[in-house]
Short mmCIF file of C-alpha atoms in Angstrom, two decimals:
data_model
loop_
_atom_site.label_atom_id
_atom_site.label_comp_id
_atom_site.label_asym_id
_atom_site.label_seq_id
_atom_site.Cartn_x
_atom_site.Cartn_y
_atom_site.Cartn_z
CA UNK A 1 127.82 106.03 60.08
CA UNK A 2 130.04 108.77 61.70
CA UNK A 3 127.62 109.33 64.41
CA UNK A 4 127.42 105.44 65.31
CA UNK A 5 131.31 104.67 65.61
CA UNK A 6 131.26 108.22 67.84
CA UNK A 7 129.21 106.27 70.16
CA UNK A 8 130.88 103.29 70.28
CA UNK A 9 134.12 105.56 70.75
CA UNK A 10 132.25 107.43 73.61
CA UNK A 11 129.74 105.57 75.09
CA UNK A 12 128.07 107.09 78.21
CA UNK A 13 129.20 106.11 81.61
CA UNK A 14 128.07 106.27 85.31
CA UNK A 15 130.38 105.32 87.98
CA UNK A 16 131.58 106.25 91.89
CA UNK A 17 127.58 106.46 92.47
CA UNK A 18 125.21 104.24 94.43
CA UNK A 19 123.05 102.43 92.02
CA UNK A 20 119.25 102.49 92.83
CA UNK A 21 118.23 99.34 94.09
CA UNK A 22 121.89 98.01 94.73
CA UNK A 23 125.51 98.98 94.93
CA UNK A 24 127.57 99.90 91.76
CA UNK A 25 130.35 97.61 92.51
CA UNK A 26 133.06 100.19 91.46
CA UNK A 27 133.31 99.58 87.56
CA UNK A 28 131.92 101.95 84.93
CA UNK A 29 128.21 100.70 83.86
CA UNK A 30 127.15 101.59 80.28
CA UNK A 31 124.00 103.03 79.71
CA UNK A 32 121.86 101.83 76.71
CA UNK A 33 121.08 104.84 74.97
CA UNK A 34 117.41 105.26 74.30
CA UNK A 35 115.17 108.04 73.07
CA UNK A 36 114.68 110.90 75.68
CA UNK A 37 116.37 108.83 78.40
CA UNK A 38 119.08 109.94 80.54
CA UNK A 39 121.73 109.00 82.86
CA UNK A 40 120.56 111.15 85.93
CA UNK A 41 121.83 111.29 89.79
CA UNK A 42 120.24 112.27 92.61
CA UNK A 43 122.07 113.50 95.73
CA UNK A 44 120.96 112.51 99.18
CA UNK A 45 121.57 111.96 103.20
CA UNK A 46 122.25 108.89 103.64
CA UNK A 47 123.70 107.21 107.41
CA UNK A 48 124.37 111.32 107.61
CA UNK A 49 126.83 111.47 104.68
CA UNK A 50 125.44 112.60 101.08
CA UNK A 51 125.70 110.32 98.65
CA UNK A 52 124.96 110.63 94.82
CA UNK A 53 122.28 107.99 93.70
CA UNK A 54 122.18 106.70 90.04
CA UNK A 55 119.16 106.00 88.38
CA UNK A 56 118.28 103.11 86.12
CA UNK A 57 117.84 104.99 82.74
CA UNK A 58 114.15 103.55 82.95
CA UNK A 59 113.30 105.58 85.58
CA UNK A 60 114.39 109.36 84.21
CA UNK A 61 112.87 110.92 81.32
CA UNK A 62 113.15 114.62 79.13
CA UNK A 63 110.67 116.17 78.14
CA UNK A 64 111.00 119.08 76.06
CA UNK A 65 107.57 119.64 75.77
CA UNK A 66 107.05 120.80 79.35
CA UNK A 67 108.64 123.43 81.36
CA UNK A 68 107.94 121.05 84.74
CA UNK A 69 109.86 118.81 86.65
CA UNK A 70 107.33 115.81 87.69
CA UNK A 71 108.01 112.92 89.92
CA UNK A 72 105.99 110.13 91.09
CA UNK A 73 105.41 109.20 95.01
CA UNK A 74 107.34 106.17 94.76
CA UNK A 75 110.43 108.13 93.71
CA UNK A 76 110.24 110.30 96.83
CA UNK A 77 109.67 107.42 99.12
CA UNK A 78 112.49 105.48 97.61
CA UNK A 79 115.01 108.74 98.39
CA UNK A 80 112.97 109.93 101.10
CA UNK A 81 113.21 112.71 99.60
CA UNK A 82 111.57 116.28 101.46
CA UNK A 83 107.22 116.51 100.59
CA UNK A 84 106.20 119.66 100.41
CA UNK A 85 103.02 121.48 100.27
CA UNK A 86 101.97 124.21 97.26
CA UNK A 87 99.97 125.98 99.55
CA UNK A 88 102.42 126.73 102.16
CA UNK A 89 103.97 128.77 99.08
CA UNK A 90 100.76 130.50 98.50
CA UNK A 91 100.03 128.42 95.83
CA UNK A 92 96.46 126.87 95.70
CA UNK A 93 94.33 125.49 92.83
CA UNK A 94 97.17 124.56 91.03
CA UNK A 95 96.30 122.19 88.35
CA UNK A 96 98.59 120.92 85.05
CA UNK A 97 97.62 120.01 81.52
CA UNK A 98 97.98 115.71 80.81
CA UNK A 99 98.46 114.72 77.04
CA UNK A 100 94.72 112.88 77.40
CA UNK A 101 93.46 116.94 77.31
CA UNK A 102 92.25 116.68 81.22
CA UNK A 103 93.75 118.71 83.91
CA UNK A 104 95.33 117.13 87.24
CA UNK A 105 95.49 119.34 90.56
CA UNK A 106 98.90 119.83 91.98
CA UNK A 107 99.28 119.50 95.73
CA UNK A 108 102.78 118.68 96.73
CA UNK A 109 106.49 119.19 95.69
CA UNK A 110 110.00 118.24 96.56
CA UNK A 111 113.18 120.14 96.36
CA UNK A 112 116.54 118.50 95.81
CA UNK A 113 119.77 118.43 93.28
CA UNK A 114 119.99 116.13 90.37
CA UNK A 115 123.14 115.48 88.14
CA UNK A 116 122.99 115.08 84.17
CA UNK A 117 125.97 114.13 82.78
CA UNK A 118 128.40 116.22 85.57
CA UNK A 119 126.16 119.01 85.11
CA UNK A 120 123.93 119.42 89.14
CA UNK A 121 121.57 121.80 89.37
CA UNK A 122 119.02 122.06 92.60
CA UNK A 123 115.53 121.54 91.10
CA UNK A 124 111.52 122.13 92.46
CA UNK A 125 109.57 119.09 90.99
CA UNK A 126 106.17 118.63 91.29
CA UNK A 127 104.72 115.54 92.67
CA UNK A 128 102.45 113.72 90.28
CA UNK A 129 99.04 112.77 91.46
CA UNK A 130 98.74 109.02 92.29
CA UNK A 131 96.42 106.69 93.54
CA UNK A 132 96.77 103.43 95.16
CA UNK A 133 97.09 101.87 91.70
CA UNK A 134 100.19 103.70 90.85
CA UNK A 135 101.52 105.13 94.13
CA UNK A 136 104.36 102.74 94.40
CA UNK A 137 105.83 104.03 90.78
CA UNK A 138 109.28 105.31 90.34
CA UNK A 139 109.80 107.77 87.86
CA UNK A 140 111.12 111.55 87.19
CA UNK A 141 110.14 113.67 84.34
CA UNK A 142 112.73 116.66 83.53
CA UNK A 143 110.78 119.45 81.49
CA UNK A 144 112.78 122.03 80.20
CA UNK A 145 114.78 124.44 81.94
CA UNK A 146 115.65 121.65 84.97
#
């Protein structure tokens, strides 16, 4: 179909960004496009210098059933990224609706810029709660507007 040899025309790239869990070694990577996955970057201090991060499509997700940005512990330990708490905003109690039907209390949150596709915007995402069984997770939810 038309739409299938556009891809293969224009596939989508990532390149001159560190690769999460290694270093890109320069080339273009392709992404395999999936469903609701997308190539994301993250930027970042690193040695003092910011550097732009890019995350194995496995990793970032879109939602566009939520309006949140959500991210796992294990994501801001792996970019030791800023923790923040809701209640030094004023915000206390807050809790968010899970697709089981129960509510989860929201404690924490993290500021920082993301890239989609050249587009960076600086985003407050909301740190999912965890337990020991899942604290070591990496992932990053983008509702809609992020």
């Amino acid at each position: 179909t038309e739409l299938q040899s556009q891809k293969e025309i224009l596939p989508t790239r990532v390149s001159d960004s560190e690769v999460l869990f290694g270093k890109a070694d320069g080339s273009s990577a392709i992404i395999n496009e999936k469903a609701f996955r997308i190539p994301v970057e993250v930027k970042k201090i690193k040695n003092g210098k910011p550097v732009r991060v890019s995350l194995p499509t496995k990793v970032a997700q879109a939602d566009q059933g939520s309006d949140m940005v959500i991210l796992t512990k294990g994501f801001l330990e792996k970019f030791r990224l800023p923790i923040k708490s809701l209640s030094s905003r004023g915000l206390n109690d807050l809790t968010m609706n899970v697709v089981d039907g129960t509510s989860a209390r929201l404690t924490h949150y993290s500021q920082f810029e993301i890239g989609v596709l050249g587009v960076w915007r600086q985003v407050d995402a909301f740190v999912r709660p965890f337990s020991s069984r899942n604290s070591g997770e990496i992932h990053l939810l983008l509702g809609l507007p992020w």
